[in-house]
Coordinates of C-alpha atoms in Angstrom, one line a residue:
X1 CA 146.7 86.8 99.6
X2 CA 143.0 86.2 99.9
X3 CA 142.0 82.5 100.3
X4 CA 138.4 82.2 98.9
X5 CA 136.5 85.1 97.3
X6 CA 132.8 85.1 96.3
X7 CA 131.6 88.0 94.1
X8 CA 127.9 88.6 94.5
X9 CA 125.9 88.3 97.8
X10 CA 122.7 86.9 96.3
X11 CA 121.2 83.4 97.1
X12 CA 123.8 81.6 94.9
X13 CA 126.8 83.5 96.2
X14 CA 125.8 83.2 99.9
X15 CA 125.3 79.5 99.5
X16 CA 128.7 79.1 97.8
X17 CA 130.2 81.1 100.7
X18 CA 128.5 78.8 103.2
X19 CA 130.0 75.7 101.7
X20 CA 133.5 77.2 101.4
X21 CA 133.4 78.2 105.0
X22 CA 132.1 74.9 106.1
X23 CA 135.1 73.3 104.4
X24 CA 137.4 75.5 106.4
X25 CA 138.2 78.1 103.8
X26 CA 138.6 81.8 104.8
X27 CA 135.9 83.5 102.8
X28 CA 135.3 87.1 101.8
X29 CA 132.1 88.0 99.9
X30 CA 132.2 91.2 97.8
X31 CA 128.9 92.9 97.0
X32 CA 128.5 95.9 94.7
X33 CA 125.3 97.2 96.4
X34 CA 125.2 98.7 99.9
X35 CA 123.4 95.6 101.2
X36 CA 123.2 91.9 100.2
X37 CA 120.5 89.9 98.4
X38 CA 118.4 92.8 97.1
X39 CA 116.7 90.8 94.4
X40 CA 116.0 88.0 96.9
X41 CA 114.4 90.5 99.2
X42 CA 112.3 92.1 96.4
X43 CA 111.1 88.6 95.2
X44 CA 110.0 87.8 98.7
X45 CA 107.8 90.9 99.3
X46 CA 104.7 89.1 98.0
X47 CA 105.5 85.8 99.7
X48 CA 108.9 84.0 99.5
X49 CA 108.3 80.8 97.4
X50 CA 111.5 78.8 98.2
X51 CA 110.8 75.5 96.5
X52 CA 108.0 73.2 95.3
X53 CA 106.9 70.0 97.0
X54 CA 106.7 67.6 94.1
X55 CA 108.4 64.4 92.9
X56 CA 112.1 64.5 92.1
X57 CA 111.8 63.6 88.4
X58 CA 109.0 66.1 87.9
X59 CA 110.9 68.9 89.7
X60 CA 114.1 68.3 87.7
X61 CA 112.2 68.1 84.4
X62 CA 111.1 71.7 84.9
X63 CA 114.7 72.8 84.3
X64 CA 114.7 71.5 80.8
X65 CA 117.9 69.9 79.3
X66 CA 119.3 68.3 82.5
X67 CA 122.3 70.7 82.9
X68 CA 121.4 71.2 86.6
X69 CA 120.2 67.6 87.3
X70 CA 123.1 66.4 89.5
X71 CA 123.0 69.7 91.5
X72 CA 119.2 69.4 92.0
X73 CA 119.6 65.7 93.0
X74 CA 122.0 66.8 95.7
X75 CA 120.0 69.9 96.8
X76 CA 116.4 69.7 95.8
X77 CA 113.1 70.5 97.6
X78 CA 113.6 68.2 100.6
X79 CA 117.1 69.6 101.2
X80 CA 115.8 73.2 100.9
X81 CA 113.2 72.6 103.6
X82 CA 115.8 71.1 105.9
X83 CA 118.2 74.0 105.3
X84 CA 115.5 76.6 106.0
X85 CA 114.4 74.9 109.2
X86 CA 118.1 74.8 110.2
X87 CA 117.9 78.6 110.1
X88 CA 114.9 78.6 112.4
X89 CA 112.5 79.2 109.6
X90 CA 109.5 76.9 109.7
X91 CA 107.8 76.3 106.3
X92 CA 104.5 75.2 105.0
X93 CA 103.1 73.9 101.7
X94 CA 100.5 76.1 100.1
X95 CA 98.4 75.9 97.0
X96 CA 99.9 74.3 93.9
X97 CA 102.4 72.6 96.2
X98 CA 104.5 75.7 96.6
X99 CA 106.6 75.9 99.8
X100 CA 106.9 79.1 101.8
X101 CA 108.4 80.1 105.1
X102 CA 105.7 80.7 107.7
X103 CA 107.0 84.3 108.0
X104 CA 106.2 84.6 104.2
X105 CA 108.9 87.3 103.9
X106 CA 112.6 86.9 102.8
X107 CA 114.0 89.2 105.5
X108 CA 113.8 86.9 108.5
X109 CA 115.5 84.0 106.6
X110 CA 118.2 86.4 105.2
X111 CA 118.9 87.8 108.7
X112 CA 119.3 84.3 110.2
X113 CA 121.4 83.2 107.3
X114 CA 123.8 86.2 107.4
X115 CA 124.1 85.7 111.2
X116 CA 125.1 82.1 110.6
X117 CA 127.6 83.0 107.9
X118 CA 129.2 85.7 110.2
X119 CA 129.5 83.0 112.9
X120 CA 131.3 80.8 110.4
X121 CA 133.8 83.6 109.8
X122 CA 132.5 84.8 106.4
X123 CA 133.3 88.5 105.8
X124 CA 130.9 90.6 103.8
X125 CA 132.2 93.8 102.1
X126 CA 129.6 96.0 100.5
X127 CA 130.1 98.6 97.8
X128 CA 132.9 96.6 96.3
X129 CA 132.0 96.5 92.6
X130 CA 133.9 94.0 90.5
X131 CA 135.5 95.9 87.5
X132 CA 137.1 93.0 85.6
X133 CA 140.5 91.3 85.6
X134 CA 143.9 92.7 86.2
X135 CA 146.0 89.9 84.7
X136 CA 144.9 86.9 86.7
X137 CA 143.9 89.1 89.7
X138 CA 140.5 90.8 90.2
X139 CA 140.0 94.5 90.1
X140 CA 137.4 96.2 92.2
X141 CA 136.0 99.8 92.4
X142 CA 135.5 100.6 96.1
X143 CA 134.7 103.6 98.3
X144 CA 138.5 103.7 99.0
X145 CA 139.4 103.6 95.3
X146 CA 140.5 100.8 93.0
X147 CA 141.6 97.6 94.7
X148 CA 143.4 94.5 93.3
X149 CA 142.6 91.1 94.8
X150 CA 144.4 87.9 94.0
X151 CA 142.6 85.0 95.7
X152 CA 143.5 81.3 95.6
X153 CA 139.9 80.5 94.4
X154 CA 137.0 82.6 93.2
X155 CA 133.3 82.0 92.9
X156 CA 131.3 84.4 90.6
X157 CA 127.6 84.8 91.5
X158 CA 126.8 88.0 89.6
X159 CA 123.3 87.3 88.4
X160 CA 121.9 87.5 85.0
X161 CA 120.6 90.5 83.0
X162 CA 117.2 91.3 84.6
X163 CA 116.4 93.8 87.4
X164 CA 119.6 95.8 86.8
X165 CA 118.7 98.3 89.5
X166 CA 119.1 95.5 92.0
X167 CA 122.5 94.4 90.7
X168 CA 121.9 92.0 87.9
X169 CA 123.2 94.1 85.0
X170 CA 125.4 91.5 83.1
X171 CA 128.3 93.9 83.1
X172 CA 130.5 90.8 83.6
X173 CA 129.9 89.4 80.2
X174 CA 132.6 91.1 78.2
X175 CA 135.2 90.4 80.8
X176 CA 134.6 86.6 80.6
X177 CA 134.2 86.6 76.8
X178 CA 137.6 88.3 76.6
X179 CA 139.1 85.4 78.5
X180 CA 137.6 82.9 76.1
X181 CA 134.4 81.9 78.1
X182 CA 131.4 81.1 75.9
X183 CA 128.3 83.1 77.0
X184 CA 124.9 82.5 75.3
X185 CA 122.9 85.7 74.6
X186 CA 120.5 86.6 77.4
X187 CA 116.8 86.4 76.7
X188 CA 113.9 87.3 79.1
X189 CA 112.2 84.5 81.0
X190 CA 109.1 84.5 83.2
X191 CA 108.1 87.8 81.7
X192 CA 105.0 89.5 80.5
X193 CA 104.1 90.2 76.8
X194 CA 103.2 93.5 75.2
X195 CA 99.7 93.9 73.7
X196 CA 98.6 96.9 71.6
X197 CA 95.3 97.5 73.3
X198 CA 92.5 99.5 71.8
X199 CA 91.2 102.4 73.9
X200 CA 88.2 100.6 75.4
X201 CA 90.6 98.2 77.4
X202 CA 92.0 101.0 79.6
X203 CA 89.3 100.6 82.2
X204 CA 90.2 96.9 82.7
X205 CA 93.9 97.5 83.3
X206 CA 94.8 95.8 86.6
X207 CA 92.0 93.2 86.3
X208 CA 92.8 89.5 86.7
X209 CA 91.6 86.8 84.3
X210 CA 91.0 83.8 86.5
X211 CA 90.3 80.2 85.7
X212 CA 91.3 80.3 82.0
X213 CA 93.2 77.6 80.2
X214 CA 96.1 78.9 78.2
X215 CA 96.8 76.8 75.0
X216 CA 100.3 77.4 73.8
X217 CA 102.4 75.3 71.4
X218 CA 100.5 72.1 72.2
X219 CA 100.6 72.7 75.9
X220 CA 97.7 73.6 78.2
X221 CA 98.2 75.5 81.4
X222 CA 95.6 76.6 83.9
X223 CA 96.5 79.9 85.6
X224 CA 95.7 83.4 86.4
X225 CA 97.1 86.5 84.6
X226 CA 96.6 90.2 84.7
X227 CA 95.6 92.7 82.0
X228 CA 97.9 95.7 82.3
X229 CA 98.6 98.9 80.4
X230 CA 101.7 97.2 79.0
X231 CA 100.1 93.9 78.0
X232 CA 99.5 90.6 79.9
X233 CA 101.5 89.3 82.8
X234 CA 101.3 87.1 85.8
X235 CA 101.7 83.5 86.8
X236 CA 99.7 82.0 84.0
X237 CA 101.6 83.9 81.3
X238 CA 105.0 83.2 83.0
X239 CA 104.3 79.5 82.9
X240 CA 104.1 79.5 79.1
X241 CA 106.5 82.4 78.5
X242 CA 109.3 80.3 77.0
X243 CA 107.0 79.0 74.2
X244 CA 105.5 82.4 73.6
X245 CA 109.0 83.9 73.4
X246 CA 109.9 81.4 70.7
X247 CA 106.9 82.3 68.6
X248 CA 104.0 80.0 69.7
X249 CA 100.5 81.5 69.6
X250 CA 98.5 82.2 72.7
X251 CA 94.9 80.9 72.6
X252 CA 92.6 81.2 75.6
X253 CA 89.8 78.9 76.7
X254 CA 87.8 81.3 79.0
X255 CA 85.4 78.5 80.2
X256 CA 87.7 75.4 80.4
X257 CA 85.3 73.5 82.6
X258 CA 82.4 73.8 80.2
X259 CA 82.4 72.0 76.8
X260 CA 82.1 73.8 73.6
X261 CA 78.8 72.1 72.9
X262 CA 77.4 73.3 76.2
X263 CA 78.6 76.9 75.5
X264 CA 76.9 76.8 72.1
X265 CA 73.7 75.3 73.6
X266 CA 73.6 78.1 76.3
X267 CA 74.0 80.7 73.7
X268 CA 71.3 79.2 71.5
X269 CA 68.8 79.5 74.4
X270 CA 69.4 83.3 74.6
X271 CA 67.4 85.8 72.6
X272 CA 68.9 86.5 69.2
X273 CA 68.3 90.2 69.7
X274 CA 70.6 90.3 72.8
X275 CA 74.0 92.0 72.3
X276 CA 77.2 90.0 72.3
X277 CA 78.2 91.7 75.5
X278 CA 75.0 90.6 77.3
X279 CA 75.4 87.1 76.0
X280 CA 78.9 86.9 77.4
X281 CA 77.8 88.2 80.7
X282 CA 75.1 85.6 80.9
X283 CA 77.7 82.9 80.3
X284 CA 79.3 84.0 83.5
X285 CA 82.4 85.8 82.1
X286 CA 83.9 88.6 84.2
X287 CA 83.9 92.1 82.8
X288 CA 87.6 91.8 81.9
X289 CA 87.1 88.5 80.1
X290 CA 84.1 90.0 78.2
X291 CA 86.4 92.8 77.2
X292 CA 89.0 90.4 75.9
X293 CA 86.5 88.6 73.7
X294 CA 85.4 92.0 72.3
X295 CA 89.0 92.9 71.8
X296 CA 90.2 89.8 69.9
X297 CA 87.0 87.9 69.0
X298 CA 85.2 90.2 66.6
X299 CA 84.1 88.4 63.5
X300 CA 84.3 85.0 65.2
X301 CA 81.3 83.1 66.4
X302 CA 80.8 83.8 70.1
X303 CA 81.1 80.2 71.2
X304 CA 84.3 79.8 69.3
X305 CA 85.8 83.0 70.7
X306 CA 85.0 81.9 74.3
X307 CA 86.6 78.5 73.9
X308 CA 89.5 79.5 71.6
X309 CA 90.3 83.2 71.8
X310 CA 93.5 84.0 69.9
X311 CA 95.3 86.9 71.7
X312 CA 97.6 89.0 69.5
X313 CA 100.9 89.6 71.3
X314 CA 103.5 92.2 70.3
X315 CA 106.5 90.4 71.7
X316 CA 108.0 90.0 75.2
X317 CA 108.4 92.9 77.6
X318 CA 111.9 94.2 78.0
X319 CA 114.4 91.9 79.7
X320 CA 114.9 94.3 82.6
X321 CA 111.3 93.7 83.6
X322 CA 111.6 89.9 83.5
X323 CA 111.7 87.9 86.6
X324 CA 114.6 85.8 85.3
X325 CA 116.6 85.2 82.2
X326 CA 117.7 82.4 79.8
X327 CA 121.2 82.5 78.5
X328 CA 124.6 83.0 80.3
X329 CA 127.7 80.9 80.7
X330 CA 127.1 77.8 78.7
X331 CA 127.4 74.2 79.9
X332 CA 130.3 73.6 77.5
X333 CA 132.3 76.5 79.2
X334 CA 132.4 74.9 82.7
X335 CA 133.6 71.6 84.2
X336 CA 131.3 69.3 86.1
X337 CA 132.1 71.3 89.2
X338 CA 131.2 74.6 87.5
X339 CA 134.8 75.8 87.1
X340 CA 135.4 77.9 84.0
X341 CA 137.5 75.9 81.6
X342 CA 139.1 79.0 80.3
X343 CA 139.9 80.5 83.7
X344 CA 141.2 78.0 86.2
X345 CA 140.2 78.4 89.9
X346 CA 137.2 80.6 88.9
X347 CA 133.8 79.1 89.4
X348 CA 130.3 80.4 88.4
X349 CA 126.8 79.8 89.7
X350 CA 123.3 81.1 89.9
X351 CA 121.7 83.1 87.0
X352 CA 125.1 83.6 85.4
X353 CA 124.7 80.0 84.1
X354 CA 122.6 79.2 81.0
X355 CA 119.5 77.6 82.5
X356 CA 115.9 78.4 82.6
X357 CA 113.0 77.4 84.9
X358 CA 109.5 78.6 85.6
X359 CA 108.4 80.5 88.7
X360 CA 106.8 78.6 91.5
X361 CA 109.8 77.7 93.7
X362 CA 112.1 76.5 90.9
X363 CA 114.3 79.6 90.5
X364 CA 115.4 79.9 94.1
X365 CA 116.1 76.2 94.5
X366 CA 118.1 76.3 91.3
X367 CA 120.2 79.3 92.5
X368 CA 120.9 77.6 95.9
X369 CA 121.7 74.2 94.3
X370 CA 124.2 75.7 91.8
X371 CA 125.8 77.9 94.5
X372 CA 126.2 74.9 96.8
X373 CA 127.7 72.8 94.0
X374 CA 130.2 75.5 93.0
X375 CA 131.1 76.2 96.6
X376 CA 131.9 72.5 97.3
X377 CA 134.0 72.2 94.2
X378 CA 135.8 75.5 94.8
X379 CA 136.6 74.5 98.4
X380 CA 138.6 71.5 97.1
X381 CA 141.0 73.7 95.1
X382 CA 144.5 73.5 96.4
X383 CA 143.6 70.9 99.0

């Protein structure tokens, strides 16, 4: 009989495996893909943002309803930094208090981590795809055919429903639901939004809008976003994506450091015969920002359009394009140790759980914190 099994070799699953091994359990990690942590590696291609250097209360508040609060108290930004340094990965704090490994990429950290896990006796089996339950046992599709595994304790770290090509395809949902586990419907999070552009916008696809203030549902966020053929996306949009998903309007202040009165005064000093495009250029707007005003501000006084441009969105982009998801195994479905109430000795962690956080270091810290929490609780089973 297997002792401790972890299904899913992403950040949450590997962290659960580490805690199980540290507690003396014999651990096998099963991964459906040919190699581990594919989404983790993809996320780190443009710079691996592992956490955010900010106050404890502010950091935890970014996760919303407090579901993850005890886990983040135990493994928050300070602990993430210590853990990374323990793997020989020095870190630094960049702009907006985001924390990165000095190597910037995910691969050096992952290699060091896998090496440590191997040294702790953790076995990793690739191309073992979980295929549901066989009674109380686990069924896997493997290169050698179907395999049945009956561990003493199991940790599920199968991801959510975004980036299916990297392994997070939510195929596990019906198997847990059949066992009586409550799973909230998945929704995209940290995603772009579709816009039905007119033809003149095509030449601006790929252009960034910098320095704007995004007014959404009573909130104001400063951030950069990109105009794409599909709509609008990027950090500024992701920061307000939850409110936009729930129906709030997007209004842009394209000159947030200049008062409305000053904008009107500057416009008033320009020749009345000048075109709107020329006036916008003289205000200092980029060509892409000018195009946005022309796209959404026709019929609105120029000053009002610059300071309060209502952008017409056509809904969120598909979930498989989202960086993360909301929804998953509900808080009511698990114990304080993240054990499934309906399936004893089975624990869940990572994006399988129903929590949502913005980009900027929160997502990885949340995955690690829940994996650690589940691993510690699972290690105590049968002891």
